[in-house]
PDB file of C-alpha atoms in Angstrom:
ATOM      1  CA  MET A 949      13.230   8.822  13.128  1.00  0.00           C
ATOM      2  CA  ARG A 950      16.057   7.522  11.310  1.00  0.00           C
ATOM      3  CA  THR A 951      19.326   9.638  10.935  1.00  0.00           C
ATOM      4  CA  THR A 952      18.744  12.162   8.072  1.00  0.00           C
ATOM      5  CA  PRO A 953      21.035  11.306   5.058  1.00  0.00           C
ATOM      6  CA  SER A 954      23.468  13.423   3.664  1.00  0.00           C
ATOM      7  CA  HIS A 955      21.745  13.304   0.153  1.00  0.00           C
ATOM      8  CA  ILE A 956      19.103  15.817  -0.028  1.00  0.00           C
ATOM      9  CA  LEU A 957      16.773  15.206  -2.987  1.00  0.00           C
ATOM     10  CA  VAL A 958      15.643  18.224  -4.964  1.00  0.00           C
ATOM     11  CA  VAL A 959      12.518  17.919  -7.125  1.00  0.00           C
ATOM     12  CA  ASN A 960      10.921  20.978  -9.045  1.00  0.00           C
ATOM     13  CA  GLY A 961      13.568  23.359  -6.992  1.00  0.00           C
ATOM     14  CA  THR A 962      11.825  21.700  -3.862  1.00  0.00           C
ATOM     15  CA  LYS A 963      13.926  19.860  -1.026  1.00  0.00           C
ATOM     16  CA  VAL A 964      12.139  16.648  -0.593  1.00  0.00           C
ATOM     17  CA  ARG A 965      11.498  16.642   3.343  1.00  0.00           C
ATOM     18  CA  ARG A 966       9.461  14.230   5.200  1.00  0.00           C
ATOM     19  CA  PRO A 967       7.791  12.427   2.257  1.00  0.00           C
ATOM     20  CA  VAL A 968       4.380  10.611   2.928  1.00  0.00           C
ATOM     21  CA  PHE A 969       4.029   7.039   1.947  1.00  0.00           C
ATOM     22  CA  LEU A 970       0.398   5.242   1.854  1.00  0.00           C
ATOM     23  CA  LEU A 971       1.063   1.351   2.511  1.00  0.00           C
ATOM     24  CA  GLY A 972      -1.739  -1.455   2.702  1.00  0.00           C
ATOM     25  CA  ALA A 973      -2.726  -4.734   1.498  1.00  0.00           C
ATOM     26  CA  PRO A 974      -4.220  -4.721  -2.167  1.00  0.00           C
ATOM     27  CA  HIS A 975      -7.648  -3.356  -1.800  1.00  0.00           C
ATOM     28  CA  SER A 976      -7.291  -2.020   1.432  1.00  0.00           C
ATOM     29  CA  GLY A 977      -8.011   1.736   0.600  1.00  0.00           C
ATOM     30  CA  THR A 978      -5.044   3.433   0.468  1.00  0.00           C
ATOM     31  CA  ASP A 979      -6.215   5.296  -2.959  1.00  0.00           C
ATOM     32  CA  LEU A 980      -8.900   7.203  -0.654  1.00  0.00           C
ATOM     33  CA  LEU A 981      -6.189   8.801   1.452  1.00  0.00           C
ATOM     34  CA  ALA A 982      -4.050   9.279  -1.695  1.00  0.00           C
ATOM     35  CA  ARG A 983      -7.293  11.388  -3.205  1.00  0.00           C
ATOM     36  CA  ALA A 984      -7.487  13.577  -0.254  1.00  0.00           C
ATOM     37  CA  LEU A 985      -3.467  14.200  -0.031  1.00  0.00           C
ATOM     38  CA  ARG A 986      -3.486  14.952  -3.954  1.00  0.00           C
ATOM     39  CA  ARG A 987      -6.456  17.551  -3.625  1.00  0.00           C
ATOM     40  CA  THR A 988      -4.392  19.425  -1.122  1.00  0.00           C
ATOM     41  CA  ALA A 989      -2.504  21.802  -2.706  1.00  0.00           C
ATOM     42  CA  ALA A 990       0.629  21.694  -0.493  1.00  0.00           C
ATOM     43  CA  PHE A 991       1.032  17.912  -1.513  1.00  0.00           C
ATOM     44  CA  HIS A 992       2.336  16.265  -4.875  1.00  0.00           C
ATOM     45  CA  VAL A 993       1.110  12.597  -4.706  1.00  0.00           C
ATOM     46  CA  THR A 994       1.839  10.208  -7.361  1.00  0.00           C
ATOM     47  CA  MET A 995       0.392   6.360  -7.837  1.00  0.00           C
ATOM     48  CA  GLY A 996       1.698   3.632 -10.278  1.00  0.00           C
ATOM     49  CA  ARG A 997       4.317   5.925 -12.152  1.00  0.00           C
ATOM     50  CA  PRO A 998       6.186   3.107 -14.093  1.00  0.00           C
ATOM     51  CA  GLY A 999       9.859   3.745 -12.746  1.00  0.00           C
ATOM     52  CA  VAL A1000       8.592   3.329  -9.177  1.00  0.00           C
ATOM     53  CA  VAL A1001       6.636   0.298 -10.105  1.00  0.00           C
ATOM     54  CA  ARG A1002       9.305  -1.550 -11.757  1.00  0.00           C
ATOM     55  CA  THR A1003      11.642  -0.733  -8.789  1.00  0.00           C
ATOM     56  CA  VAL A1004       9.063  -1.572  -6.018  1.00  0.00           C
ATOM     57  CA  TYR A1005       7.913  -4.718  -7.449  1.00  0.00           C
ATOM     58  CA  ALA A1006      11.607  -5.900  -8.238  1.00  0.00           C
ATOM     59  CA  PHE A1007      12.403  -5.343  -4.550  1.00  0.00           C
ATOM     60  CA  ALA A1008       8.899  -6.990  -3.373  1.00  0.00           C
ATOM     61  CA  ARG A1009       9.232 -10.146  -5.415  1.00  0.00           C
ATOM     62  CA  ARG A1010      12.903 -10.670  -4.769  1.00  0.00           C
ATOM     63  CA  PRO A1011      13.822  -9.169  -1.235  1.00  0.00           C
ATOM     64  CA  SER A1012      17.171 -10.310  -1.636  1.00  0.00           C
ATOM     65  CA  ILE A1013      17.934  -7.646  -4.306  1.00  0.00           C
ATOM     66  CA  ALA A1014      17.406  -4.825  -1.334  1.00  0.00           C
ATOM     67  CA  SER A1015      19.256  -6.849   1.583  1.00  0.00           C
ATOM     68  CA  GLU A1016      22.170  -7.418  -0.641  1.00  0.00           C
ATOM     69  CA  ARG A1017      22.604  -4.172  -2.104  1.00  0.00           C
ATOM     70  CA  GLY A1018      22.348  -2.016   1.186  1.00  0.00           C
ATOM     71  CA  GLN A1019      22.434   1.498   0.545  1.00  0.00           C
ATOM     72  CA  GLY A1020      22.634   0.919  -3.423  1.00  0.00           C
ATOM     73  CA  ALA A1021      18.681  -0.315  -3.225  1.00  0.00           C
ATOM     74  CA  ALA A1022      18.132   3.051  -1.272  1.00  0.00           C
ATOM     75  CA  ARG A1023      19.743   5.106  -3.944  1.00  0.00           C
ATOM     76  CA  VAL A1024      17.908   3.294  -6.901  1.00  0.00           C
ATOM     77  CA  LEU A1025      14.633   3.888  -5.190  1.00  0.00           C
ATOM     78  CA  ARG A1026      15.180   7.439  -4.504  1.00  0.00           C
ATOM     79  CA  ASP A1027      16.309   8.044  -8.378  1.00  0.00           C
ATOM     80  CA  ALA A1028      12.766   6.472  -9.068  1.00  0.00           C
ATOM     81  CA  TYR A1029      11.204   8.920  -7.177  1.00  0.00           C
ATOM     82  CA  ALA A1030      13.419  11.950  -8.269  1.00  0.00           C
ATOM     83  CA  HIS A1031      12.080  11.349 -11.830  1.00  0.00           C
ATOM     84  CA  SER A1032       8.765  10.143 -10.653  1.00  0.00           C
ATOM     85  CA  TRP A1033       7.701  13.226  -8.641  1.00  0.00           C
ATOM     86  CA  GLN A1034       8.588  15.732 -11.657  1.00  0.00           C
ATOM     87  CA  VAL A1035       5.651  18.115 -12.410  1.00  0.00           C
ATOM     88  CA  THR A1036       6.114  18.206 -16.160  1.00  0.00           C
ATOM     89  CA  ARG A1037       3.442  17.402 -19.153  1.00  0.00           C
ATOM     90  CA  GLU A1038       6.111  14.662 -20.168  1.00  0.00           C
ATOM     91  CA  GLY A1039       6.133  13.364 -16.337  1.00  0.00           C
ATOM     92  CA  CYS A1040       2.569  13.306 -15.730  1.00  0.00           C
ATOM     93  CA  GLY A1041       1.952  11.859 -19.059  1.00  0.00           C
ATOM     94  CA  GLU A1042       3.306   8.791 -17.650  1.00  0.00           C
ATOM     95  CA  CYS A1043       0.699   8.618 -14.808  1.00  0.00           C
ATOM     96  CA  PRO A1044      -1.447   5.545 -15.126  1.00  0.00           C
ATOM     97  CA  ALA A1045      -5.437   5.778 -15.069  1.00  0.00           C
ATOM     98  CA  GLU A1046      -5.509   5.175 -11.214  1.00  0.00           C
ATOM     99  CA  CYS A1047      -3.202   8.225 -10.793  1.00  0.00           C
ATOM    100  CA  ARG A1048      -5.311  10.264 -12.867  1.00  0.00           C
ATOM    101  CA  GLU A1049      -8.465   9.388 -11.177  1.00  0.00           C
ATOM    102  CA  LEU A1050      -7.089  10.830  -8.001  1.00  0.00           C
ATOM    103  CA  GLY A1051      -8.049  13.954  -9.714  1.00  0.00           C
ATOM    104  CA  ARG A1052      -6.533  17.291  -9.766  1.00  0.00           C
ATOM    105  CA  ILE A1053      -5.041  17.365 -13.477  1.00  0.00           C
ATOM    106  CA  GLY A1054      -4.719  20.727 -14.982  1.00  0.00           C
ATOM    107  CA  ALA A1055      -5.544  21.973 -18.556  1.00  0.00           C
ATOM    108  CA  ASP A1056      -1.981  21.737 -19.232  1.00  0.00           C
ATOM    109  CA  GLY A1057      -1.888  17.942 -18.465  1.00  0.00           C
ATOM    110  CA  THR A1058       0.225  18.304 -15.375  1.00  0.00           C
ATOM    111  CA  CYS A1059      -1.228  17.458 -11.761  1.00  0.00           C
ATOM    112  CA  GLY A1060      -0.441  20.703 -10.024  1.00  0.00           C
ATOM    113  CA  ASP A1061       1.781  23.836  -9.930  1.00  0.00           C
ATOM    114  CA  PRO A1062       5.362  22.921  -8.701  1.00  0.00           C
ATOM    115  CA  ARG A1063       5.819  26.495  -7.103  1.00  0.00           C
ATOM    116  CA  GLY A1064       3.109  25.366  -4.692  1.00  0.00           C
ATOM    117  CA  VAL A1065       4.196  21.925  -3.939  1.00  0.00           C
ATOM    118  CA  GLN A1066       5.715  21.636  -0.300  1.00  0.00           C
ATOM    119  CA  ARG A1067       5.464  17.991   0.405  1.00  0.00           C
ATOM    120  CA  PHE A1068       5.880  14.987  -1.890  1.00  0.00           C
ATOM    121  CA  GLY A1069       3.958  11.314  -1.361  1.00  0.00           C
ATOM    122  CA  ASP A1070       3.310   8.096  -3.291  1.00  0.00           C
ATOM    123  CA  ALA A1071       0.516   5.608  -3.002  1.00  0.00           C
ATOM    124  CA  THR A1072       1.846   3.056  -5.611  1.00  0.00           C
ATOM    125  CA  PRO A1073       0.336  -0.365  -4.590  1.00  0.00           C
ATOM    126  CA  ASP A1074       2.506  -2.918  -2.603  1.00  0.00           C
ATOM    127  CA  LEU A1075       4.746  -0.200  -1.054  1.00  0.00           C
ATOM    128  CA  ILE A1076       4.130  -2.320   2.006  1.00  0.00           C
ATOM    129  CA  TYR A1077       7.222  -4.823   0.783  1.00  0.00           C
ATOM    130  CA  SER A1078       9.472  -2.223   0.543  1.00  0.00           C
ATOM    131  CA  THR A1079       9.306  -0.072   3.678  1.00  0.00           C
ATOM    132  CA  ASP A1080      13.106  -0.928   4.832  1.00  0.00           C
ATOM    133  CA  VAL A1081      14.289   0.580   1.662  1.00  0.00           C
ATOM    134  CA  LEU A1082      12.191   3.215   1.899  1.00  0.00           C
ATOM    135  CA  LEU A1083      13.093   4.266   5.362  1.00  0.00           C
ATOM    136  CA  ASP A1084      16.880   3.933   4.089  1.00  0.00           C
ATOM    137  CA  ALA A1085      16.023   6.266   1.049  1.00  0.00           C
ATOM    138  CA  PHE A1086      13.987   8.731   3.238  1.00  0.00           C
ATOM    139  CA  PRO A1087      15.123   8.570   6.892  1.00  0.00           C
ATOM    140  CA  ASP A1088      12.324  11.157   7.677  1.00  0.00           C
ATOM    141  CA  ALA A1089       9.208   9.790   5.744  1.00  0.00           C
ATOM    142  CA  GLN A1090       6.122   9.631   7.145  1.00  0.00           C
ATOM    143  CA  LEU A1091       4.212   6.387   6.795  1.00  0.00           C
ATOM    144  CA  ILE A1092       0.348   5.683   6.782  1.00  0.00           C
ATOM    145  CA  GLN A1093      -0.925   1.973   6.696  1.00  0.00           C
ATOM    146  CA  VAL A1094      -4.452   1.227   5.867  1.00  0.00           C
ATOM    147  CA  ILE A1095      -5.922  -1.629   7.312  1.00  0.00           C
ATOM    148  CA  ARG A1096      -9.188  -3.341   6.489  1.00  0.00           C
ATOM    149  CA  ASP A1097     -11.353  -6.488   6.719  1.00  0.00           C
ATOM    150  CA  GLY A1098      -9.103  -9.106   4.849  1.00  0.00           C
ATOM    151  CA  ARG A1099     -12.516 -10.697   3.491  1.00  0.00           C
ATOM    152  CA  ASP A1100     -13.368  -7.399   1.955  1.00  0.00           C
ATOM    153  CA  ALA A1101      -9.744  -7.130   0.690  1.00  0.00           C
ATOM    154  CA  VAL A1102     -10.186 -10.594  -0.751  1.00  0.00           C
ATOM    155  CA  ALA A1103     -13.429  -9.581  -2.317  1.00  0.00           C
ATOM    156  CA  GLY A1104     -11.891  -6.761  -4.157  1.00  0.00           C
ATOM    157  CA  MET A1105      -8.844  -8.828  -5.195  1.00  0.00           C
ATOM    158  CA  LEU A1106     -11.015 -11.443  -6.940  1.00  0.00           C
ATOM    159  CA  THR A1107     -12.349  -8.957  -9.310  1.00  0.00           C
ATOM    160  CA  ASP A1108      -8.865  -7.491 -10.134  1.00  0.00           C
ATOM    161  CA  GLU A1109      -7.049  -8.977 -13.262  1.00  0.00           C
ATOM    162  CA  ARG A1110      -3.784  -7.200 -12.223  1.00  0.00           C
ATOM    163  CA  CYS A1111      -3.861  -8.883  -8.687  1.00  0.00           C
ATOM    164  CA  LEU A1112      -4.930 -12.151 -10.126  1.00  0.00           C
ATOM    165  CA  ALA A1113      -2.141 -12.140 -12.617  1.00  0.00           C
ATOM    166  CA  TRP A1114       0.581 -12.681  -9.850  1.00  0.00           C
ATOM    167  CA  PHE A1115      -0.728 -15.957  -9.162  1.00  0.00           C
ATOM    168  CA  ARG A1116      -0.209 -17.303 -12.652  1.00  0.00           C
ATOM    169  CA  PRO A1117       2.474 -19.823 -13.027  1.00  0.00           C
ATOM    170  CA  GLY A1118       4.623 -17.646 -14.986  1.00  0.00           C
ATOM    171  CA  PHE A1119       4.591 -14.769 -12.277  1.00  0.00           C
ATOM    172  CA  ALA A1120       4.806 -16.757  -9.071  1.00  0.00           C
ATOM    173  CA  ASN A1121       8.211 -17.159  -8.123  1.00  0.00           C
ATOM    174  CA  LEU A1122       8.286 -19.639  -5.234  1.00  0.00           C
ATOM    175  CA  ASP A1123      10.516 -21.903  -6.811  1.00  0.00           C
ATOM    176  CA  GLU A1124      13.112 -18.734  -6.583  1.00  0.00           C
ATOM    177  CA  VAL A1125      11.958 -17.283  -3.185  1.00  0.00           C
ATOM    178  CA  PHE A1126      10.752 -19.186  -0.237  1.00  0.00           C
ATOM    179  CA  PRO A1127       9.713 -18.169   2.299  1.00  0.00           C
ATOM    180  CA  ASN A1128       7.787 -15.611   0.019  1.00  0.00           C
ATOM    181  CA  PRO A1129       6.630 -12.304   1.850  1.00  0.00           C
ATOM    182  CA  PHE A1130       4.979 -11.220  -1.615  1.00  0.00           C
ATOM    183  CA  LEU A1131       2.885 -14.119  -2.059  1.00  0.00           C
ATOM    184  CA  GLY A1132       2.345 -14.539   1.712  1.00  0.00           C
ATOM    185  CA  VAL A1133       3.677 -18.047   1.607  1.00  0.00           C
ATOM    186  CA  GLU A1134       5.615 -18.648   4.847  1.00  0.00           C
ATOM    187  CA  ASP A1135       6.018 -22.700   5.323  1.00  0.00           C
ATOM    188  CA  VAL A1136       6.560 -26.008   3.531  1.00  0.00           C
ATOM    189  CA  THR A1137       3.000 -26.890   4.072  1.00  0.00           C
ATOM    190  CA  GLU A1138       1.723 -23.746   2.265  1.00  0.00           C
ATOM    191  CA  ARG A1139       4.119 -24.045  -0.271  1.00  0.00           C
ATOM    192  CA  LEU A1140       3.008 -27.823  -1.305  1.00  0.00           C
ATOM    193  CA  ARG A1141      -0.577 -26.811  -1.447  1.00  0.00           C
ATOM    194  CA  TRP A1142       0.010 -23.435  -3.584  1.00  0.00           C
ATOM    195  CA  PRO A1143      -0.603 -25.374  -6.795  1.00  0.00           C
ATOM    196  CA  ARG A1144      -3.754 -26.781  -6.028  1.00  0.00           C
ATOM    197  CA  ALA A1145      -5.187 -23.908  -3.680  1.00  0.00           C
ATOM    198  CA  GLY A1146      -8.100 -21.964  -4.505  1.00  0.00           C
ATOM    199  CA  VAL A1147      -7.676 -18.279  -5.823  1.00  0.00           C
ATOM    200  CA  ALA A1148      -9.488 -16.707  -2.563  1.00  0.00           C
ATOM    201  CA  VAL A1149      -6.784 -18.690  -0.600  1.00  0.00           C
ATOM    202  CA  LYS A1150      -4.027 -17.085  -2.628  1.00  0.00           C
ATOM    203  CA  CYS A1151      -5.468 -13.585  -1.865  1.00  0.00           C
ATOM    204  CA  ALA A1152      -5.951 -14.499   1.700  1.00  0.00           C
ATOM    205  CA  LEU A1153      -2.613 -15.322   2.085  1.00  0.00           C
ATOM    206  CA  ARG A1154      -1.168 -12.029   0.263  1.00  0.00           C
ATOM    207  CA  TRP A1155      -3.518 -10.088   2.602  1.00  0.00           C
ATOM    208  CA  ARG A1156      -2.276 -12.217   5.666  1.00  0.00           C
ATOM    209  CA  GLY A1157       1.421 -11.644   4.779  1.00  0.00           C
ATOM    210  CA  SER A1158       0.565  -7.916   4.375  1.00  0.00           C
ATOM    211  CA  ILE A1159      -0.800  -7.731   7.675  1.00  0.00           C
ATOM    212  CA  ARG A1160       1.918  -9.589   9.291  1.00  0.00           C
ATOM    213  CA  LEU A1161       4.432  -7.086   7.796  1.00  0.00           C
ATOM    214  CA  SER A1162       2.250  -4.054   9.212  1.00  0.00           C
ATOM    215  CA  ALA A1163       2.428  -5.500  12.628  1.00  0.00           C
ATOM    216  CA  ARG A1164       6.191  -5.813  12.420  1.00  0.00           C
ATOM    217  CA  LEU A1165       6.423  -2.222  10.840  1.00  0.00           C
ATOM    218  CA  ARG A1166       4.233  -1.010  13.851  1.00  0.00           C
ATOM    219  CA  ALA A1167       6.532  -2.816  16.424  1.00  0.00           C
ATOM    220  CA  GLN A1168       9.814  -1.509  14.759  1.00  0.00           C
ATOM    221  CA  THR A1169       8.789   2.284  13.763  1.00  0.00           C
ATOM    222  CA  PRO A1170       8.703   5.327  16.100  1.00  0.00           C
ATOM    223  CA  GLU A1171       5.036   6.645  16.528  1.00  0.00           C
ATOM    224  CA  GLU A1172       5.837   9.961  14.941  1.00  0.00           C
ATOM    225  CA  GLN A1173       6.648   8.188  11.502  1.00  0.00           C
ATOM    226  CA  LEU A1174       3.603   5.675  11.186  1.00  0.00           C
ATOM    227  CA  LEU A1175       0.025   6.234  11.802  1.00  0.00           C
ATOM    228  CA  THR A1176      -2.385   3.511  11.048  1.00  0.00           C
ATOM    229  CA  VAL A1177      -5.990   4.210   9.808  1.00  0.00           C
ATOM    230  CA  ARG A1178      -9.236   1.761   9.865  1.00  0.00           C
ATOM    231  CA  TYR A1179     -10.525   1.635   6.261  1.00  0.00           C
ATOM    232  CA  GLU A1180     -14.042   0.909   8.167  1.00  0.00           C
ATOM    233  CA  GLU A1181     -13.443   4.030  10.228  1.00  0.00           C
ATOM    234  CA  LEU A1182     -12.466   6.074   7.412  1.00  0.00           C
ATOM    235  CA  VAL A1183     -15.923   5.342   5.542  1.00  0.00           C
ATOM    236  CA  ALA A1184     -18.012   5.920   8.456  1.00  0.00           C
ATOM    237  CA  ARG A1185     -16.313   9.052   9.948  1.00  0.00           C
ATOM    238  CA  PRO A1186     -14.222  10.524   7.185  1.00  0.00           C
ATOM    239  CA  ARG A1187     -14.033  14.081   8.930  1.00  0.00           C
ATOM    240  CA  GLU A1188     -12.418  12.538  12.017  1.00  0.00           C
ATOM    241  CA  VAL A1189      -9.945  10.514   9.990  1.00  0.00           C
ATOM    242  CA  ILE A1190      -8.692  13.157   7.911  1.00  0.00           C
ATOM    243  CA  SER A1191      -8.496  15.319  10.976  1.00  0.00           C
ATOM    244  CA  ALA A1192      -6.352  12.847  12.300  1.00  0.00           C
ATOM    245  CA  VAL A1193      -4.232  12.582   9.430  1.00  0.00           C
ATOM    246  CA  SER A1194      -3.866  16.296   9.420  1.00  0.00           C
ATOM    247  CA  ASP A1195      -2.587  16.556  12.862  1.00  0.00           C
ATOM    248  CA  TYR A1196       0.098  13.503  12.188  1.00  0.00           C
ATOM    249  CA  LEU A1197       1.311  15.106   9.069  1.00  0.00           C
ATOM    250  CA  GLY A1198       1.291  18.633  10.490  1.00  0.00           C
ATOM    251  CA  GLN A1199      -0.608  19.660   7.392  1.00  0.00           C
ATOM    252  CA  ARG A1200      -4.429  20.543   6.971  1.00  0.00           C
ATOM    253  CA  ILE A1201      -5.915  18.026   4.605  1.00  0.00           C
ATOM    254  CA  SER A1202      -9.093  19.243   2.742  1.00  0.00           C
ATOM    255  CA  ARG A1203     -12.139  17.251   4.605  1.00  0.00           C
ATOM    256  CA  THR A1204     -14.296  17.613   1.525  1.00  0.00           C
ATOM    257  CA  ALA A1205     -12.073  15.825  -0.597  1.00  0.00           C
ATOM    258  CA  LEU A1206     -13.706  12.561  -0.152  1.00  0.00           C
ATOM    259  CA  TYR A1207     -17.247  14.181  -0.656  1.00  0.00           C
ATOM    260  CA  GLY A1208     -19.042  12.030  -3.287  1.00  0.00           C
ATOM    261  CA  VAL A1209     -16.184   9.658  -3.720  1.00  0.00           C
ATOM    262  CA  HIS A1210     -17.836   5.857  -4.336  1.00  0.00           C
ATOM    263  CA  TYR A1211     -16.527   3.571  -1.151  1.00  0.00           C
ATOM    264  CA  GLY A1212     -16.293  -0.224  -1.949  1.00  0.00           C
ATOM    265  CA  GLY A1213     -18.596  -1.435   0.652  1.00  0.00           C
ATOM    266  CA  VAL A1214     -17.745  -2.376   4.120  1.00  0.00           C
ATOM    267  CA  GLY A1215     -18.993  -5.990   4.421  1.00  0.00           C
ATOM    268  CA  ARG A1216     -19.125  -6.434   0.595  1.00  0.00           C
ATOM    269  CA  TRP A1217     -17.533 -10.053   1.286  1.00  0.00           C
ATOM    270  CA  GLN A1218     -21.045 -11.196   2.742  1.00  0.00           C
ATOM    271  CA  ASP A1219     -22.637 -10.829  -0.787  1.00  0.00           C
ATOM    272  CA  GLU A1220     -19.533 -11.375  -3.075  1.00  0.00           C
ATOM    273  CA  LEU A1221     -17.742 -14.331  -1.448  1.00  0.00           C
ATOM    274  CA  THR A1222     -19.205 -17.960  -1.555  1.00  0.00           C
ATOM    275  CA  PRO A1223     -19.739 -19.755   1.545  1.00  0.00           C
ATOM    276  CA  LYS A1224     -16.903 -21.917   0.497  1.00  0.00           C
ATOM    277  CA  GLN A1225     -14.509 -18.686  -0.100  1.00  0.00           C
ATOM    278  CA  ILE A1226     -15.213 -17.349   3.387  1.00  0.00           C
ATOM    279  CA  THR A1227     -14.568 -20.370   5.082  1.00  0.00           C
ATOM    280  CA  GLN A1228     -11.098 -20.491   3.065  1.00  0.00           C
ATOM    281  CA  VAL A1229     -10.292 -16.951   4.051  1.00  0.00           C
ATOM    282  CA  GLU A1230     -11.288 -17.361   7.595  1.00  0.00           C
ATOM    283  CA  LYS A1231      -9.048 -20.586   7.895  1.00  0.00           C
ATOM    284  CA  VAL A1232      -6.070 -18.895   6.391  1.00  0.00           C
ATOM    285  CA  ALA A1233      -6.241 -15.337   8.189  1.00  0.00           C
ATOM    286  CA  GLY A1234      -8.546 -15.951  11.095  1.00  0.00           C
ATOM    287  CA  ALA A1235      -5.961 -15.186  13.786  1.00  0.00           C
ATOM    288  CA  GLU A1236      -5.235 -11.880  12.231  1.00  0.00           C
ATOM    289  CA  LEU A1237      -8.709 -11.226  11.562  1.00  0.00           C
ATOM    290  CA  THR A1238      -9.435 -11.859  15.261  1.00  0.00           C
ATOM    291  CA  ARG A1239      -6.535  -9.913  16.352  1.00  0.00           C
ATOM    292  CA  LEU A1240      -7.664  -6.863  14.447  1.00  0.00           C
ATOM    293  CA  GLY A1241     -11.317  -7.202  15.898  1.00  0.00           C
ATOM    294  CA  TYR A1242     -13.218  -8.842  12.798  1.00  0.00           C
ATOM    295  CA  ARG A1243     -15.684 -11.122  13.986  1.00  0.00           C
ATOM    296  CA  LEU A1244     -15.200 -14.545  12.332  1.00  0.00           C
ATOM    297  CA  THR A1245     -18.408 -16.389  10.896  1.00  0.00           C
ATOM    298  CA  ASP A1246     -17.052 -19.992  12.268  1.00  0.00           C
ATOM    299  CA  ARG A1247     -14.701 -19.490  14.850  1.00  0.00           C
ATOM    300  CA  SER A1248     -13.404 -23.095  14.639  1.00  0.00           C
ATOM    301  CA  SER A1249     -11.700 -22.102  11.579  1.00  0.00           C
ATOM    302  CA  THR A1250      -8.467 -20.636  13.788  1.00  0.00           C
ATOM    303  CA  SER A1251      -8.100 -23.987  15.455  1.00  0.00           C
TER     304      SER A1251
END
């Protein structure tokens, strides 16, 4: 665990200690764990508050901003959360739809009683690209990363206009940032093929890049600060996974929080991806799929 900072953030009269951040590739299932935490009275969990989103994507799309600013980047992120975690009608009014869908919105428009909040957390998409800044800002943070079959993640991305928007010429920033962790483009060949690549290929590159970041994070982070959850296990054995999360956080998480929740199907890619798309995804990310234990349909795709 990193050295505790001299700056202690206080939100709603509560010191922010051991905040929890949920990480994963797009459509990996971090929102399910966010829902479980959100419905636990001791936690105040946000997702996609505007100030945090702007900061996270600035660092994600231009990593040099964070590296060049050093502790200044950590301060910017800490300030963003100081505003985002405020439990007020005005603050909670900034919550996007996906944050409100996590539940626990009171009649007064806020998402909880600030007097009962003991821990803070966030599940804003694409936090995986800002982990170094997160740990600089909150050295005692606890991270939970969710891993899901990349083919299912790609199937989800292909139906998500917000994910697909990053591939448009006006958003893709390969001319300014290369290698590009956010887009998953790491070598010259991928860079040259990018303009003509199919959308499934671009989604697969994003998933692969996120998984490689997750592997590096696992190798560099103490066990007490990082828990890895498999989406497939969360769906099949929610009580067991939530129990493990509770033990990791040292806080009891409601085991019934996910009852009645619609899960994106495990293995949805078999019905939603075309044979060509399956081949494309496995060719791009076959090595990572295999390392994580997901069986390929075409073993030759990793050659």
